[in-house]
Tab-separated table of C-alpha atoms and ligand atoms in Angstrom:
chain	number	residue	atom	x	y	z
A	283	MET	CA	-0.121	0.118	-0.210
A	284	ARG	CA	1.270	3.714	-0.820
A	285	THR	CA	0.775	6.420	1.414
A	286	PRO	CA	-1.501	8.930	0.388
A	287	ILE	CA	0.065	12.208	0.269
A	288	VAL	CA	-0.910	16.000	-0.192
A	289	ALA	CA	1.697	18.180	-1.485
A	290	GLY	CA	1.189	21.950	-1.215
A	291	ASN	CA	3.013	23.789	-3.979
A	292	TRP	CA	2.491	27.377	-2.814
A	293	LYS	CA	4.291	28.692	-5.841
A	294	MET	CA	5.533	32.655	-5.666
A	295	ASN	CA	2.676	33.512	-2.986
A	296	LEU	CA	2.656	34.858	0.326
A	297	GLY	CA	4.621	37.281	2.511
A	298	MET	CA	7.078	35.622	5.022
A	299	ASP	CA	4.730	36.360	8.028
A	300	GLU	CA	1.755	34.803	5.712
A	301	ALA	CA	3.958	32.003	5.106
A	302	VAL	CA	4.856	30.951	8.766
A	303	GLN	CA	1.384	31.547	9.955
A	304	LEU	CA	0.264	29.336	7.363
A	305	ALA	CA	2.822	26.558	7.993
A	306	GLN	CA	1.818	26.741	11.513
A	307	ASP	CA	-1.887	26.361	11.188
A	308	ILE	CA	-1.606	23.523	8.877
A	309	ALA	CA	0.909	21.951	11.380
A	310	ASP	CA	-1.848	23.122	14.352
A	311	GLY	CA	-4.711	21.055	12.134
A	312	ALA	CA	-2.760	18.123	10.495
A	313	PRO	CA	-4.807	15.336	11.288
A	314	GLU	CA	-3.260	12.389	12.279
A	315	ASN	CA	-4.768	9.753	9.433
A	316	GLY	CA	-1.636	8.789	7.658
A	317	VAL	CA	-1.789	11.065	5.078
A	318	LYS	CA	1.387	12.640	4.431
A	319	LEU	CA	1.600	16.494	4.375
A	320	ILE	CA	4.259	18.321	2.253
A	321	VAL	CA	4.253	22.385	1.516
A	322	ALA	CA	6.947	23.615	-0.531
A	323	PRO	CA	7.188	27.728	0.165
A	324	VAL	CA	9.597	30.068	-1.420
A	325	SER	CA	12.955	29.410	-1.148
A	326	VAL	CA	13.531	32.749	1.116
A	327	HIS	CA	10.645	31.577	3.492
A	328	LEU	CA	12.158	27.720	3.853
A	329	ALA	CA	14.195	28.506	7.246
A	330	SER	CA	11.379	30.550	8.907
A	331	VAL	CA	8.950	27.524	7.537
A	332	THR	CA	10.922	24.851	8.563
A	333	GLU	CA	11.223	26.848	12.392
A	334	ALA	CA	7.516	27.030	12.011
A	335	LEU	CA	7.279	23.091	11.308
A	336	ALA	CA	9.614	21.780	13.682
A	337	THR	CA	7.780	20.048	15.998
A	338	SER	CA	5.267	19.004	13.720
A	339	PRO	CA	4.895	16.287	10.788
A	340	VAL	CA	4.684	18.371	7.719
A	341	LEU	CA	7.231	18.024	6.071
A	342	LEU	CA	9.050	20.557	4.056
A	343	SER	CA	10.170	20.706	-0.119
A	344	SER	CA	11.717	23.147	-1.868
A	345	GLN	CA	10.137	24.436	-5.497
A	346	ASN	CA	13.244	23.782	-7.312
A	347	MET	CA	16.927	23.469	-7.281
A	348	HIS	CA	20.572	23.288	-8.986
A	349	TRP	CA	22.043	20.756	-9.853
A	350	ALA	CA	25.490	21.411	-8.786
A	351	ASP	CA	26.127	21.909	-4.920
A	352	SER	CA	28.290	25.045	-5.389
A	353	GLY	CA	29.535	27.243	-7.606
A	354	ALA	CA	29.575	30.190	-9.643
A	355	TYR	CA	25.366	30.126	-10.893
A	356	THR	CA	24.235	33.412	-9.941
A	357	GLY	CA	20.730	33.305	-8.212
A	358	GLU	CA	20.330	29.682	-7.659
A	359	VAL	CA	19.880	27.170	-4.542
A	360	SER	CA	21.535	23.386	-4.111
A	361	GLY	CA	21.092	20.621	-2.622
A	362	PRO	CA	22.974	20.608	0.087
A	363	MET	CA	21.742	24.419	1.429
A	364	LEU	CA	18.431	23.266	1.296
A	365	ARG	CA	19.324	19.950	3.636
A	366	GLU	CA	20.753	22.616	6.216
A	367	LEU	CA	16.996	23.761	6.176
A	368	ALA	CA	15.327	20.113	6.736
A	369	VAL	CA	13.934	20.268	3.205
A	370	ARG	CA	13.393	16.487	2.577
A	371	TYR	CA	11.574	17.252	-1.206
A	372	VAL	CA	12.141	19.185	-3.899
A	373	ILE	CA	9.883	20.036	-6.800
A	374	LEU	CA	11.446	19.517	-10.479
A	375	GLY	CA	10.271	19.927	-13.472
A	376	HIS	CA	7.165	22.053	-13.024
A	377	SER	CA	5.292	23.045	-16.259
A	378	GLU	CA	6.075	26.823	-15.046
A	379	ARG	CA	9.720	25.886	-14.704
A	380	ARG	CA	9.057	24.522	-18.474
A	381	GLN	CA	7.768	27.351	-19.592
A	382	TYR	CA	8.540	30.066	-18.361
A	383	PHE	CA	12.452	29.424	-17.420
A	384	GLY	CA	13.442	26.949	-20.183
A	385	GLU	CA	13.905	24.078	-18.560
A	386	SER	CA	15.040	21.095	-20.727
A	387	ASP	CA	14.773	17.269	-19.734
A	388	GLU	CA	17.913	17.020	-19.785
A	389	GLU	CA	17.977	19.533	-17.399
A	390	ILE	CA	15.566	17.597	-14.853
A	391	ASN	CA	17.083	14.728	-15.148
A	392	ARG	CA	20.533	16.057	-14.066
A	393	LYS	CA	18.374	17.875	-11.065
A	394	VAL	CA	16.571	14.394	-10.259
A	395	LEU	CA	20.272	12.920	-9.963
A	396	SER	CA	21.607	15.288	-8.238
A	397	ALA	CA	18.132	15.581	-5.369
A	398	LEU	CA	18.853	11.640	-4.961
A	399	ASP	CA	22.566	12.125	-4.055
A	400	GLN	CA	21.711	14.499	-1.356
A	401	GLU	CA	19.067	12.432	-0.168
A	402	LEU	CA	16.215	14.795	-1.146
A	403	ARG	CA	13.270	12.905	-2.590
A	404	PRO	CA	12.674	14.743	-6.192
A	405	ILE	CA	8.832	14.847	-6.750
A	406	VAL	CA	8.934	14.942	-10.426
A	407	CYS	CA	6.185	16.730	-12.517
A	408	PHE	CA	5.419	16.515	-16.255
A	409	GLY	CA	2.017	16.611	-18.664
A	410	GLU	CA	0.886	17.106	-21.735
A	411	SER	CA	-0.432	20.714	-22.768
A	412	LEU	CA	-4.007	21.103	-24.213
A	413	SER	CA	-3.092	20.493	-28.050
A	414	ASP	CA	-0.902	17.103	-27.052
A	415	ARG	CA	-4.120	15.813	-25.577
A	416	GLU	CA	-6.698	17.173	-28.251
A	417	ALA	CA	-3.922	15.427	-31.106
A	418	LYS	CA	-4.234	12.659	-28.799
A	419	ARG	CA	-0.396	12.378	-28.212
A	420	THR	CA	-0.789	12.618	-24.209
A	421	GLU	CA	0.483	8.999	-23.931
A	422	ALA	CA	3.739	9.892	-25.715
A	423	LYS	CA	4.216	13.259	-24.369
A	424	VAL	CA	4.158	11.795	-20.698
A	425	GLU	CA	6.188	8.548	-21.413
A	426	PHE	CA	9.071	10.912	-22.728
A	427	GLN	CA	9.067	13.413	-20.031
A	428	VAL	CA	8.961	10.685	-17.446
A	429	ARG	CA	11.944	8.595	-19.124
A	430	ALA	CA	13.861	11.432	-19.708
A	431	ALA	CA	13.549	12.718	-16.140
A	432	LEU	CA	14.715	9.214	-14.929
A	433	ALA	CA	17.180	8.572	-17.237
A	434	GLY	CA	20.345	6.697	-15.540
A	435	LEU	CA	18.437	6.167	-12.075
A	436	SER	CA	18.595	2.496	-10.401
A	437	ALA	CA	15.818	1.042	-9.445
A	438	GLU	CA	16.378	1.542	-5.820
A	439	GLN	CA	16.839	5.584	-6.400
A	440	ALA	CA	13.619	5.741	-8.599
A	441	GLN	CA	11.891	4.209	-5.497
A	442	LYS	CA	12.697	7.305	-3.687
A	443	VAL	CA	11.024	9.436	-6.793
A	444	ILE	CA	7.492	10.664	-6.574
A	445	LEU	CA	5.617	11.138	-9.617
A	446	ALA	CA	3.237	14.352	-10.227
A	447	TYR	CA	0.994	14.233	-13.246
A	448	GLU	CA	-0.112	17.681	-13.711
A	449	PRO	CA	-1.485	18.109	-17.333
A	450	ILE	CA	-1.110	21.464	-18.294
A	451	TRP	CA	-4.623	22.764	-19.182
A	452	ALA	CA	-5.739	22.050	-15.624
A	453	ILE	CA	-3.275	24.263	-13.810
A	454	GLY	CA	-4.906	26.830	-12.323
A	455	THR	CA	-8.086	27.171	-14.932
A	456	GLY	CA	-10.344	25.416	-12.571
A	457	LYS	CA	-10.598	22.497	-15.309
A	458	THR	CA	-10.014	19.274	-13.263
A	459	ALA	CA	-9.014	16.325	-15.648
A	460	SER	CA	-11.889	13.832	-14.939
A	461	PRO	CA	-11.064	10.907	-12.306
A	462	GLN	CA	-10.782	8.658	-15.394
A	463	GLN	CA	-8.735	10.627	-17.457
A	464	ALA	CA	-6.162	11.306	-14.571
A	465	GLN	CA	-6.263	7.442	-13.724
A	466	GLN	CA	-5.909	6.449	-17.115
A	467	VAL	CA	-2.564	8.630	-17.529
A	468	HIS	CA	-1.772	6.943	-13.936
A	469	ARG	CA	-2.181	3.398	-14.745
A	470	PHE	CA	-0.425	3.628	-18.147
A	471	LEU	CA	3.054	5.572	-15.882
A	472	ARG	CA	2.859	2.431	-13.624
A	473	GLY	CA	3.131	0.259	-17.097
A	474	VAL	CA	6.022	2.500	-18.180
A	475	LEU	CA	7.781	2.104	-15.027
A	476	LYS	CA	7.483	-1.561	-14.888
A	477	GLU	CA	9.090	-1.737	-18.568
A	478	ARG	CA	11.618	1.084	-17.395
A	479	PHE	CA	12.262	-0.726	-13.805
A	480	ASP	CA	10.550	-3.341	-12.384
A	481	VAL	CA	6.626	-4.738	-10.806
A	482	GLU	CA	8.218	-3.390	-7.319
A	483	THR	CA	9.189	-0.013	-8.815
A	484	ALA	CA	6.036	0.468	-10.348
A	485	GLN	CA	3.676	-0.415	-7.218
A	486	THR	CA	5.701	1.617	-5.189
A	487	VAL	CA	6.364	4.820	-6.781
A	488	PRO	CA	3.768	7.634	-5.576
A	489	ILE	CA	2.066	9.428	-8.580
A	490	LEU	CA	0.498	12.470	-7.692
A	491	TYR	CA	-2.454	14.462	-9.787
A	492	GLY	CA	-2.182	17.914	-9.877
A	493	GLY	CA	-4.097	20.588	-11.675
A	494	SER	CA	-7.192	22.638	-10.430
A	495	VAL	CA	-7.298	20.089	-6.907
A	496	LYS	CA	-9.949	21.318	-4.841
A	497	PRO	CA	-12.295	19.693	-1.781
A	498	HIS	CA	-15.087	19.366	-4.216
A	499	ASN	CA	-13.593	16.975	-6.857
A	500	PHE	CA	-10.722	15.464	-4.556
A	501	ASP	CA	-12.254	12.565	-3.260
A	502	THR	CA	-13.257	11.286	-6.896
A	503	LEU	CA	-9.741	11.391	-7.715
A	504	ILE	CA	-7.756	10.109	-4.787
A	505	THR	CA	-10.681	7.220	-4.908
A	506	GLN	CA	-9.120	6.029	-8.217
A	507	ASP	CA	-7.072	2.774	-8.110
A	508	ASP	CA	-3.542	4.568	-9.134
A	509	ILE	CA	-4.381	7.976	-8.068
A	510	ASP	CA	-1.880	8.290	-4.511
A	511	GLY	CA	-2.671	11.987	-3.385
A	512	GLY	CA	-2.594	15.757	-4.807
A	513	LEU	CA	0.094	18.033	-5.752
A	514	VAL	CA	-1.990	21.789	-5.036
A	515	GLY	CA	-1.549	24.960	-5.898
A	516	GLY	CA	-4.204	27.406	-5.378
A	517	ALA	CA	-5.997	25.254	-2.771
A	518	SER	CA	-2.681	24.998	-0.710
A	519	LEU	CA	-2.741	28.759	0.180
A	520	LYS	CA	-5.688	28.325	2.680
A	521	ALA	CA	-5.236	26.457	5.646
A	522	ASP	CA	-8.706	25.082	6.015
A	523	SER	CA	-9.045	23.889	2.331
A	524	PHE	CA	-5.685	22.110	2.712
A	525	LEU	CA	-6.579	20.587	5.958
A	526	GLU	CA	-9.898	19.486	4.154
A	527	LEU	CA	-8.174	17.561	1.122
A	528	ALA	CA	-5.489	15.851	4.143
A	529	ARG	CA	-9.009	14.852	5.176
A	530	ILE	CA	-10.266	13.341	2.650
A	531	ALA	CA	-7.669	11.866	1.522
A	532	GLY	CA	-7.277	10.004	5.084
A	533	ASN	CA	-10.887	8.498	4.215
A	534	ILE	CA	-9.807	6.664	1.311
B	849	13P	P1	-3.354	24.494	-9.071
B	849	13P	O1	-3.749	23.751	-8.036
B	849	13P	O2	-3.379	25.726	-8.569
B	849	13P	O3	-3.999	24.711	-10.287
B	849	13P	O4	-1.851	24.253	-9.319
B	849	13P	C1	-1.676	23.096	-9.466
B	849	13P	C2	0.087	22.909	-9.727
B	849	13P	O5	0.884	23.449	-10.180
B	849	13P	C3	0.397	22.450	-8.624
B	849	13P	O6	2.307	22.256	-8.890
């Protein structure tokens, strides 16, 4: 059995005080129902949020990292720096980073390998555009992205990865993939993992769904066999809705 996960990607939102308050409210209200809760604030808030979460089981993620440990990479943050702040996860390959910052599949793969070296668990994002879906290229696209992101990994390393299927057309649009659409892609990806690694890896790797996840649509998504949780943007910015998602994930 895979542990349900609800991860909040706060993106470039919230002031410092708001971020700390949200972390505290989530820590205070976190249900003890076996659901793993992860929050990902902006890098400059990680140190304060880690303090706010110190005595809670809520885990901390970064939204990005560089592949090098240190060096002349102005504006970047490295894995060892994240580790110093008790960060355990790192979101990699989000479509916003691919789209606005030109991140390539190769770069994402380098980051995945570096994160694993630093004992950070990568949350690897991928997903098709609306034109990919309309041209029936969804499976080809997600298979390509996942194989590229996981290139060079052993099965043992792959089992540390969390995958997050985020159809681009569903992010921030209010248009969620239907539970059937999402399940179909998640099931397909387990087949890809089985072919690329082995049955154990295919059964172990959590696959989250992301894209307009809200309390009113989450129960029908999370109850699908191959959907192990949510990577949540907008609904993770309020403690009430994030905690409601945590409770829903615990009811399955
Ligand atoms: P929304 O939940 O706001 O659609 O964002 C999803 C997302 O991009 C999470 O990484």
